[in-house]
PDB file of C-alpha atoms in Angstrom:
ATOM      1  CA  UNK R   1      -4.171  13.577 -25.930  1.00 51.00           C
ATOM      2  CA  UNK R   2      -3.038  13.783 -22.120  1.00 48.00           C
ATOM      3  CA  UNK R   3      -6.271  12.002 -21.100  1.00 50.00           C
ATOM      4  CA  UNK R   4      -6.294   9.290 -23.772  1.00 54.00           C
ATOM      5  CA  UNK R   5      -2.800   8.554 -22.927  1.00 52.00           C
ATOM      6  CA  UNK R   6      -3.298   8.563 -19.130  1.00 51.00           C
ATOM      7  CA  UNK R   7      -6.935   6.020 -20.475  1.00 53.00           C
ATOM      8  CA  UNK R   8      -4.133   3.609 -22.381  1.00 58.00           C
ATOM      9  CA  UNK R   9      -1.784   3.466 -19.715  1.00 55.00           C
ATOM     10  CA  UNK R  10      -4.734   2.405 -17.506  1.00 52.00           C
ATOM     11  CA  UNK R  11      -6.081  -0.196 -19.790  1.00 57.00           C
ATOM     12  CA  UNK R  12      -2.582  -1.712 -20.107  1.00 61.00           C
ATOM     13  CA  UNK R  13      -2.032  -2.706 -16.367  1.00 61.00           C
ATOM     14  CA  UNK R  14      -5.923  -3.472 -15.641  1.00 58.00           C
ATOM     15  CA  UNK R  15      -5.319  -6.217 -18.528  1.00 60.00           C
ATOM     16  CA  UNK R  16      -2.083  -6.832 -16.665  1.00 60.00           C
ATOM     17  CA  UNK R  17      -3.811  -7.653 -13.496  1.00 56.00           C
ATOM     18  CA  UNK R  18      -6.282  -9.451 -14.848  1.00 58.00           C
ATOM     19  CA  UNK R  19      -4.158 -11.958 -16.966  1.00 59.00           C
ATOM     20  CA  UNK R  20      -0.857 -12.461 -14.489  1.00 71.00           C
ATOM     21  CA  UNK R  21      -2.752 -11.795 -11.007  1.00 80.00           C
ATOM     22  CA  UNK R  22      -0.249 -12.429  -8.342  1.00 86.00           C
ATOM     23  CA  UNK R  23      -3.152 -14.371  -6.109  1.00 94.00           C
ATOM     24  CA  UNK R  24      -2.485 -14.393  -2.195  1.00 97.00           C
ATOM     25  CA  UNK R  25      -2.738 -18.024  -1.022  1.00 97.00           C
ATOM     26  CA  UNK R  26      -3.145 -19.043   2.082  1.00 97.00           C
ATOM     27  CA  UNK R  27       0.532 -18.633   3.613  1.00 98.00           C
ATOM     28  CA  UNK R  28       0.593 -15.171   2.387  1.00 98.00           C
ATOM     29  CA  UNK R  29      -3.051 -14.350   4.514  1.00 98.00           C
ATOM     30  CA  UNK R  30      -0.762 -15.999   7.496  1.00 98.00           C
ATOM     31  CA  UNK R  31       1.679 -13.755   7.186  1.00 98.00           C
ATOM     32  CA  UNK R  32      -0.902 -10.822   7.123  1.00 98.00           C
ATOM     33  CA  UNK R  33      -2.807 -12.165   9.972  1.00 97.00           C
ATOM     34  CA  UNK R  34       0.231 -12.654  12.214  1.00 96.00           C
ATOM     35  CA  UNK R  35       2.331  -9.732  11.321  1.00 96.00           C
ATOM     36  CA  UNK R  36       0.186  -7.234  10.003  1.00 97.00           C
ATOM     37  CA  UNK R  37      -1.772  -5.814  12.685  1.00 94.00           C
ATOM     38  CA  UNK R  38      -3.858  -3.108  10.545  1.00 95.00           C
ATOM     39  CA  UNK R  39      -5.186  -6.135   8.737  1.00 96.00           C
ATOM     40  CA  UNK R  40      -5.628  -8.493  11.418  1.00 95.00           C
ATOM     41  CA  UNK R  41      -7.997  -5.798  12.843  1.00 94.00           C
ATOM     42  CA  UNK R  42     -10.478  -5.743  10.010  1.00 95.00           C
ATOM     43  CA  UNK R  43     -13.561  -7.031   9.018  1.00 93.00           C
ATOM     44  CA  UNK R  44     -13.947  -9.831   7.411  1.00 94.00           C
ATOM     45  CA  UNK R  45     -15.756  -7.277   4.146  1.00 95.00           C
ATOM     46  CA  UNK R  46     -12.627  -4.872   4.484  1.00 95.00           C
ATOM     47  CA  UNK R  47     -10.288  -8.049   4.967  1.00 97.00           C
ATOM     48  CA  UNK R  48     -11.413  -9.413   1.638  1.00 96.00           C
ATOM     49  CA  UNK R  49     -11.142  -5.427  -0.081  1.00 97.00           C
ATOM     50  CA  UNK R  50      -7.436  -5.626   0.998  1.00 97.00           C
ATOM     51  CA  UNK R  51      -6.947  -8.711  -0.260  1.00 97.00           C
ATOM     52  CA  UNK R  52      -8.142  -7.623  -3.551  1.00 96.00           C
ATOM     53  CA  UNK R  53      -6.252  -4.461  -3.875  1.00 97.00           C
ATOM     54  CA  UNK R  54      -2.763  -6.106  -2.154  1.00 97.00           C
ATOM     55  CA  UNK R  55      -3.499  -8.879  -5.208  1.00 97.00           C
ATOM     56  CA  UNK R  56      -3.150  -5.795  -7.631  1.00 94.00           C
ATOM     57  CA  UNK R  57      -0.221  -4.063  -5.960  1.00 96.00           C
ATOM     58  CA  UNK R  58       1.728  -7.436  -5.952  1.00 97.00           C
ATOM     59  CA  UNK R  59       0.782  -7.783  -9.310  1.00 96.00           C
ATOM     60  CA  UNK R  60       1.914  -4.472 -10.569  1.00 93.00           C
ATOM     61  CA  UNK R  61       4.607  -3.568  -8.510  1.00 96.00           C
ATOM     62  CA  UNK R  62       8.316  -5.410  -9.342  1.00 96.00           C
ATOM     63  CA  UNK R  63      10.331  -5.952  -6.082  1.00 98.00           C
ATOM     64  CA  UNK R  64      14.140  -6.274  -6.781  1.00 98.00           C
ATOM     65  CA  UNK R  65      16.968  -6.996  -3.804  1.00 97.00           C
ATOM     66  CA  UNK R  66      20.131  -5.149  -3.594  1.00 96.00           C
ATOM     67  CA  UNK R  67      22.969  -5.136  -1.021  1.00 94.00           C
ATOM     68  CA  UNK R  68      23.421  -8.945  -0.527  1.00 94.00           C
ATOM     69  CA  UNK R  69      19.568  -9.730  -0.798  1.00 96.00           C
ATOM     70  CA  UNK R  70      19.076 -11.841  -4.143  1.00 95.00           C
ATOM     71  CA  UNK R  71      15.868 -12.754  -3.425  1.00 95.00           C
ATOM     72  CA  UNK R  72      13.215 -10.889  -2.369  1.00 97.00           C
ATOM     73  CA  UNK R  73      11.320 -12.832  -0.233  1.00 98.00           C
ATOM     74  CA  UNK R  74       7.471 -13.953   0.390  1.00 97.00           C
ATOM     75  CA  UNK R  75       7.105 -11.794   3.738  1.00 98.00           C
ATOM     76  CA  UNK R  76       9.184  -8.876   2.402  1.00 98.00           C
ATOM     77  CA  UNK R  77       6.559  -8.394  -0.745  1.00 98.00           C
ATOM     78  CA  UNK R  78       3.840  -9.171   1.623  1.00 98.00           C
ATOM     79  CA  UNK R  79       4.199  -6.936   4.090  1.00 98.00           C
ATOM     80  CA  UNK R  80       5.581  -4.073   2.006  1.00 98.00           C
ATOM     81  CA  UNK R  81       2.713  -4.508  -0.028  1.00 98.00           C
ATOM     82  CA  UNK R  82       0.624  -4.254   2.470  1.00 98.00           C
ATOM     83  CA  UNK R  83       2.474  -0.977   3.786  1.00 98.00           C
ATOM     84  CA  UNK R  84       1.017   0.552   0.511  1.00 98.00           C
ATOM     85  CA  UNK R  85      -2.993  -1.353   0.797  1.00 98.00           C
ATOM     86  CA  UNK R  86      -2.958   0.631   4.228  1.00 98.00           C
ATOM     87  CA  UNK R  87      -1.526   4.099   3.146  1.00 98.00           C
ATOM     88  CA  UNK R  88      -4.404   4.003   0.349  1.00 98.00           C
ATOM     89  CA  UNK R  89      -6.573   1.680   1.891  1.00 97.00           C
ATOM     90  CA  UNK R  90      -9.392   4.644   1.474  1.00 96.00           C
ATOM     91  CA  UNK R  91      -9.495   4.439  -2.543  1.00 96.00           C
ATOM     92  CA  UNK R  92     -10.170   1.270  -4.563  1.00 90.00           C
ATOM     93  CA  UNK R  93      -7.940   1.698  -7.619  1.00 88.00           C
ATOM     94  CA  UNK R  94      -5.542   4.204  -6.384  1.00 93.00           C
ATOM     95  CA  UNK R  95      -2.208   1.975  -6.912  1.00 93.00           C
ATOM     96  CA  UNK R  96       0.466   4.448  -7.190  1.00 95.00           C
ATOM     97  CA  UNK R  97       1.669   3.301 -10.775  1.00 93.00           C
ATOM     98  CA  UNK R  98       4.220   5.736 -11.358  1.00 94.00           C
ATOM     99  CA  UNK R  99       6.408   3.745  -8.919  1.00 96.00           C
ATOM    100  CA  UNK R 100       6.925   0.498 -10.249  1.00 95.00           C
ATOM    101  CA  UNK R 101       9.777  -0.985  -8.633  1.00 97.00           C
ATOM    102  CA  UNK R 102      10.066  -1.464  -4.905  1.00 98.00           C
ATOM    103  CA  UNK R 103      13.815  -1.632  -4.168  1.00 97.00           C
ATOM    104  CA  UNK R 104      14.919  -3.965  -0.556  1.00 98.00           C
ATOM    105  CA  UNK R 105      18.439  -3.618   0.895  1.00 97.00           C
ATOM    106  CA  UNK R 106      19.197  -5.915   4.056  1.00 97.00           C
ATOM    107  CA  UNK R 107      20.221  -2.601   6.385  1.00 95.00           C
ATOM    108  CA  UNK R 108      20.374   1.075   5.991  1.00 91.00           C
ATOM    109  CA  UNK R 109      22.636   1.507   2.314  1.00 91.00           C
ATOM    110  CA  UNK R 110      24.763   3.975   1.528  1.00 83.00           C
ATOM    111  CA  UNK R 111      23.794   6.430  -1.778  1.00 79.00           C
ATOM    112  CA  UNK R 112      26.656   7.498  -3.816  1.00 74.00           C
ATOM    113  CA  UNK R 113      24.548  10.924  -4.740  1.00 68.00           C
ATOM    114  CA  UNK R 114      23.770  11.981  -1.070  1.00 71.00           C
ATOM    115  CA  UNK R 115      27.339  10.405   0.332  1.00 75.00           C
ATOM    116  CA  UNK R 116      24.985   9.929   3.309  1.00 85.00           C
ATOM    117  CA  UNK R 117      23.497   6.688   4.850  1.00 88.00           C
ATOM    118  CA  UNK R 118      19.755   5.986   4.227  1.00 90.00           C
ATOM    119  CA  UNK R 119      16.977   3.708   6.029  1.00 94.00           C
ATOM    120  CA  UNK R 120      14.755   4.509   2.273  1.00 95.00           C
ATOM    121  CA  UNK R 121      14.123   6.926  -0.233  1.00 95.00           C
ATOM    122  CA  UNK R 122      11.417   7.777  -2.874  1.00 96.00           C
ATOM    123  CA  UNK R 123      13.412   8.386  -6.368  1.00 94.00           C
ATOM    124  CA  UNK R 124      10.571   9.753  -8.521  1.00 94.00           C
ATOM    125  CA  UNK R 125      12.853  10.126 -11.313  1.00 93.00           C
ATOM    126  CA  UNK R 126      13.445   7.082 -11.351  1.00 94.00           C
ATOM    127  CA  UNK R 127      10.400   5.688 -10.548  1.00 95.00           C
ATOM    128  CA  UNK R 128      11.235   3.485  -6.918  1.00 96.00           C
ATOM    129  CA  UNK R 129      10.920   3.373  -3.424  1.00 98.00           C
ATOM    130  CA  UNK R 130      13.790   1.835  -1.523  1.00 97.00           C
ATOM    131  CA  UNK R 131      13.583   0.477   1.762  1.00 97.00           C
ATOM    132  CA  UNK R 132      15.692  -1.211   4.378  1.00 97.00           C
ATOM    133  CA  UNK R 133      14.255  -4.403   5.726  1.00 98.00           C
ATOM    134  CA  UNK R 134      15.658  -4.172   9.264  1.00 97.00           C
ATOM    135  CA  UNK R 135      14.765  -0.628   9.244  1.00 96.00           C
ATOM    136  CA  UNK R 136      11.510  -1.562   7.694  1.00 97.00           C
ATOM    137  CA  UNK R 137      10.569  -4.357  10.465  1.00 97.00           C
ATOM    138  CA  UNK R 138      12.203  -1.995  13.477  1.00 95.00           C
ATOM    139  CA  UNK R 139       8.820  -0.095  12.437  1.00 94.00           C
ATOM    140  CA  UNK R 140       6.666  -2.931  12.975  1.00 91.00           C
ATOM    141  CA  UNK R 141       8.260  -4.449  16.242  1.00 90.00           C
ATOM    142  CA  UNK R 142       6.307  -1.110  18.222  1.00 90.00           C
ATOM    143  CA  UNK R 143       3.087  -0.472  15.820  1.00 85.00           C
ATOM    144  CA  UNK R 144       2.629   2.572  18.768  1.00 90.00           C
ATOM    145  CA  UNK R 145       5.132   4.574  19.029  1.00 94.00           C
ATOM    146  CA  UNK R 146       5.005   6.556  15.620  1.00 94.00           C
ATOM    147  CA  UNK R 147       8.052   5.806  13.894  1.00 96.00           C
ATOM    148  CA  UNK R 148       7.391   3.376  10.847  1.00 97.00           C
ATOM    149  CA  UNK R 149      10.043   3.423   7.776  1.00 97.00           C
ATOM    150  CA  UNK R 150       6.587   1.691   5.305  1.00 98.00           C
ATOM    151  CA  UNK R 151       4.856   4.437   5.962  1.00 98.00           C
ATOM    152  CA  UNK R 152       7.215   6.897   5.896  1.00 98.00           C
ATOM    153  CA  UNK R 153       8.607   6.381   2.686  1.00 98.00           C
ATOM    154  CA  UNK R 154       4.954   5.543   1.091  1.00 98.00           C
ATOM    155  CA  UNK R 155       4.148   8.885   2.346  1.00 98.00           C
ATOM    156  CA  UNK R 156       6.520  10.476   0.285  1.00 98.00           C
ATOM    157  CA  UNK R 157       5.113   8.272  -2.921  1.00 98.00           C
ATOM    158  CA  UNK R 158       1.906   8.911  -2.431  1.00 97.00           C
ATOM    159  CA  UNK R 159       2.408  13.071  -1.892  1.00 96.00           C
ATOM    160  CA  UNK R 160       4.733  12.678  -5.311  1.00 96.00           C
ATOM    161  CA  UNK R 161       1.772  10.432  -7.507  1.00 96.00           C
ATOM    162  CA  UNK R 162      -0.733  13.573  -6.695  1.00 95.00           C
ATOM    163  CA  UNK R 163       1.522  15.739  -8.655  1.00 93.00           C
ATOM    164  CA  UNK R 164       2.319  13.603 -11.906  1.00 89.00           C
ATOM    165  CA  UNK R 165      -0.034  14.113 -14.010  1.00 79.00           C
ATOM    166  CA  UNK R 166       1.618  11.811 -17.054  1.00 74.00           C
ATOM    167  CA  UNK R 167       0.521   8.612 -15.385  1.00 74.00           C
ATOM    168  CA  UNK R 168      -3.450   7.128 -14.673  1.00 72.00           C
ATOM    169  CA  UNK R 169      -3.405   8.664 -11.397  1.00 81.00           C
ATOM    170  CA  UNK R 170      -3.191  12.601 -10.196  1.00 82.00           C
ATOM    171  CA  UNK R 171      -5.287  15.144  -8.114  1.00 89.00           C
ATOM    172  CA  UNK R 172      -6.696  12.628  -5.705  1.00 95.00           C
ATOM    173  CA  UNK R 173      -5.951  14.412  -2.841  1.00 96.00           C
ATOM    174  CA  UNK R 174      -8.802  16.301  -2.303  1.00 96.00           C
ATOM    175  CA  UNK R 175      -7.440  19.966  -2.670  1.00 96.00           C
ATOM    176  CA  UNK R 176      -9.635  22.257  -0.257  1.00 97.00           C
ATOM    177  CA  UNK R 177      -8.835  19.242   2.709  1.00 97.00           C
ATOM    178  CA  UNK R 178      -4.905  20.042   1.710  1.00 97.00           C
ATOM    179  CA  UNK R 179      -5.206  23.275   2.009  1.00 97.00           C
ATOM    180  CA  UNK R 180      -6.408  23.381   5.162  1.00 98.00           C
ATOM    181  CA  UNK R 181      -4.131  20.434   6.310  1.00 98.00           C
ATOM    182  CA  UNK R 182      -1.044  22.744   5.140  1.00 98.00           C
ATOM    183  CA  UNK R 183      -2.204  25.606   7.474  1.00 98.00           C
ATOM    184  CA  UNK R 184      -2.254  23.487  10.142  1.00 98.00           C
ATOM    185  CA  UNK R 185       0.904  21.109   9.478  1.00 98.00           C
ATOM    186  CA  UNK R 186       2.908  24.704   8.931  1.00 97.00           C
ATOM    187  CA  UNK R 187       2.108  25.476  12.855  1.00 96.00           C
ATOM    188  CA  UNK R 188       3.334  22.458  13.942  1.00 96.00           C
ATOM    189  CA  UNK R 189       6.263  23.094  11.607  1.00 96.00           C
ATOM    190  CA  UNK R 190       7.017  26.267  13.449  1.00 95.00           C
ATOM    191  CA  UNK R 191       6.890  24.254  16.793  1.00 95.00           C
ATOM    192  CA  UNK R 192       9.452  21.659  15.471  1.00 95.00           C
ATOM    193  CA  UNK R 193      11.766  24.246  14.595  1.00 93.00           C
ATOM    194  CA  UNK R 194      11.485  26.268  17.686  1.00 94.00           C
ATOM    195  CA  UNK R 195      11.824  23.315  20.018  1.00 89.00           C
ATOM    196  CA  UNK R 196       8.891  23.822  21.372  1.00 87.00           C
ATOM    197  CA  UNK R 197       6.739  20.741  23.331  1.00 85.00           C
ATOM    198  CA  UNK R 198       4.999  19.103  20.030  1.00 90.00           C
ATOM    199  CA  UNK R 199       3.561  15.508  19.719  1.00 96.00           C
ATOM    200  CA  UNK R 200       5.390  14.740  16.620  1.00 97.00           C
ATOM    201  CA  UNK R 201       9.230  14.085  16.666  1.00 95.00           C
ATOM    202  CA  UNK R 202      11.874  16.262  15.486  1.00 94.00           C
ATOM    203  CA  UNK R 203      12.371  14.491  11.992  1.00 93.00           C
ATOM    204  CA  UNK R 204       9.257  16.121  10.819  1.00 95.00           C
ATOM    205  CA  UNK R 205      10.592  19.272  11.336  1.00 95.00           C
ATOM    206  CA  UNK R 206      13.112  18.903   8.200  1.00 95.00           C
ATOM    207  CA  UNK R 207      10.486  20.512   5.814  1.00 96.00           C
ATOM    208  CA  UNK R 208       6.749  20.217   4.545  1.00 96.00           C
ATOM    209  CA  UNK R 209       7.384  16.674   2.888  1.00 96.00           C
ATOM    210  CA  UNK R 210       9.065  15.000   5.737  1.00 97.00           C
ATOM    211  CA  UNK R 211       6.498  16.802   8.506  1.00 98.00           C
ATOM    212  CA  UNK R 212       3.699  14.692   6.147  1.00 98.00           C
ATOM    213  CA  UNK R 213       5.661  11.639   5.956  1.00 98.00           C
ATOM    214  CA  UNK R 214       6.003  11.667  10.167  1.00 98.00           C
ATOM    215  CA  UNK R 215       2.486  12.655  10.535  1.00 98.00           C
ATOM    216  CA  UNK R 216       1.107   9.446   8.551  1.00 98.00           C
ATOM    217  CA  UNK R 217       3.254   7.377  10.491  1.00 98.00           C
ATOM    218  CA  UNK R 218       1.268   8.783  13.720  1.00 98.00           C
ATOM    219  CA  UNK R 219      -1.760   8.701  12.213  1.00 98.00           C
ATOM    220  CA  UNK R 220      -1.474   5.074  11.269  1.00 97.00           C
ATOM    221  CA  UNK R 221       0.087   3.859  14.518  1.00 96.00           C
ATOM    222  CA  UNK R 222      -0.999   6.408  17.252  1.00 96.00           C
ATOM    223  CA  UNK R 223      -4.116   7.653  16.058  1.00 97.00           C
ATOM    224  CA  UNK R 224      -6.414   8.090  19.461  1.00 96.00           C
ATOM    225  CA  UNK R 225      -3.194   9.966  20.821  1.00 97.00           C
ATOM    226  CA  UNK R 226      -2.713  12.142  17.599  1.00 98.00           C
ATOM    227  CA  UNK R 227      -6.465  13.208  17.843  1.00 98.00           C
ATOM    228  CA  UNK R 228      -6.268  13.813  21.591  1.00 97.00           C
ATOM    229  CA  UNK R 229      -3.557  15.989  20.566  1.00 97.00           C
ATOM    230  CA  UNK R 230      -4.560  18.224  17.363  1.00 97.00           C
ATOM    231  CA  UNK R 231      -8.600  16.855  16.374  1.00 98.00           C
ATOM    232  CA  UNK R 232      -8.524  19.432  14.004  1.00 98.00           C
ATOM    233  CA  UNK R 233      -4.651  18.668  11.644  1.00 98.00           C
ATOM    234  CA  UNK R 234      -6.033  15.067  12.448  1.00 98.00           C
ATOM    235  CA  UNK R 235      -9.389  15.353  10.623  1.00 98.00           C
ATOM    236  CA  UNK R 236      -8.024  16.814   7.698  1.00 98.00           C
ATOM    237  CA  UNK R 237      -6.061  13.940   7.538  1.00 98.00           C
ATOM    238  CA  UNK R 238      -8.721  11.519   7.600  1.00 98.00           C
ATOM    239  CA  UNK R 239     -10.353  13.385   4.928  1.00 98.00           C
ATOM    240  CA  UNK R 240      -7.382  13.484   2.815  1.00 98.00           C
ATOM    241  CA  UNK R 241      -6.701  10.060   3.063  1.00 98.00           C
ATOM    242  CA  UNK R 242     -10.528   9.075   3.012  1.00 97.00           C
ATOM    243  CA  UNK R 243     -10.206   6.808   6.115  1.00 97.00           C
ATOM    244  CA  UNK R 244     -10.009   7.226  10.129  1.00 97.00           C
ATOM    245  CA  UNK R 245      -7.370   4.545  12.050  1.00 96.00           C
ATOM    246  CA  UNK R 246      -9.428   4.980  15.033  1.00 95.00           C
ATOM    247  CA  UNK R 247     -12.445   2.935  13.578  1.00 91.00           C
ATOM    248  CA  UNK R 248      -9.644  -0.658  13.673  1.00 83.00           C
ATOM    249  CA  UNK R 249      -7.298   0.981  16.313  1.00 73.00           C
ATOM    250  CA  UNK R 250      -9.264   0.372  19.510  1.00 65.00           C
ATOM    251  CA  UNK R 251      -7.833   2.650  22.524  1.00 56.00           C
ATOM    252  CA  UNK R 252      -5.471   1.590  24.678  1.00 46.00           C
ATOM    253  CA  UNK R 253      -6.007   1.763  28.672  1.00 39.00           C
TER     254      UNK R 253
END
């Protein structure tokens, strides 16, 4: 019943896509090419793959402005969109579809449940990411120095979908590469905590989520440096993730 479901749910948005495709034209590809640096690095094969999946995520994905924003602008879906084409840039279909609405406040908001100021969550509840723009562009302005509020936050979704097993997509993180990842992230854990010298900064020390959520952000914008570092948590990263930074990221010196 579970699986027929999960097939009917899948049906539903891949008729979706097909009849109200949100098609990139070519202002959008501008906007990619100028301020998207993991795409402007591509092929012109993989260019035209993450057209084709950023199509689908625009397509299925609603993006609604809080805080002042009333409109949620061309380069805002763009570029957030894109944020999630990179983060799962190593599966075709994988879409994260139990988070359908992409939430944009101008700065960092405050949350009436935390009584804390934040830069973006991941509700799972309620199924939506949240994300300051400023916040979300400071991560762009340096694409090398590992700190990138996109990737953070998609992290966090994409850790969550692996779990839910009520929507199309669950268990494609491939298990025996987690497990050995978590060995390996828990050492570097116990360095955060203790203060001692690690490549990864202090955020990631919070707890398992947040450590994966910082360690993406590396991966994606300091790869070379992250493998110099740990080859080994690196590699299980790539094979979790089913793609290697390195191969666009050419190193720096």
């Amino acid at each position: 019943m579970i699986y027929s479901f999960r097939s009917a749910l899948w049906i539903l948005e891949e008729l979706r896509f097909k009849v109200f495709k949100r098609k990139l034209d070519k202002s959008d590809l501008e906007i990619l090419e100028r301020k998207f640096s993991f795409f402007s690095r591509l092929s012109n094969r993989h260019k035209r793959e993450f057209c084709e999946k950023l199509e689908m995520i625009l397509t299925t994905k609603e993006f609604i402005g809080r805080g002042g924003i009333h409109i949620v602008s061309q380069e805002m879906e763009i570029l957030i969109g894109a944020t999630i084409v990179m983060v799962t840039f190593g599966w075709k279909k994988i879409r994260l579809p139990h988070f359908k609405r992409i939430l944009v406040y101008p700065n960092a908001y405050y949350s009436t449940i935390s009584k804390t100021y934040h830069r973006g969550e991941v509700n799972p509840k309620l199924g939506i990411i949240v994300v300051s723009w400023n916040c979300f562009l400071d991560g762009f302005s340096d694409d090398h120095d590992g700190v990138n509020l996109g990737v953070h936050e998609i992290a966090h979704a994409l850790q969550l979908e692996n779990l839910i097993k009520s929507n199309a997509e669950n268990n494609f993180l491939d298990p025996v590469a987690f497990k050995e990842y978590s060995v390996l992230a828990k050492q570097e854990l116990k360095k955060l905590i203790s203060n001692s010298t690690t490549f990864f900064r202090k955020a990631g020390g919070i707890n398992e989520h947040e450590f994966f959520a910082v360690a993406l952000e590396n991966f994606f914008e300091r790869p070379h440096e992250f493998f110099d570092y740990n080859p080994m948590l690196y590699a299980t990263i790539v094979r979790l993730l089913r793609q290697d930074p390195r191969v666009w990221i050419k190193e720096q010196g």
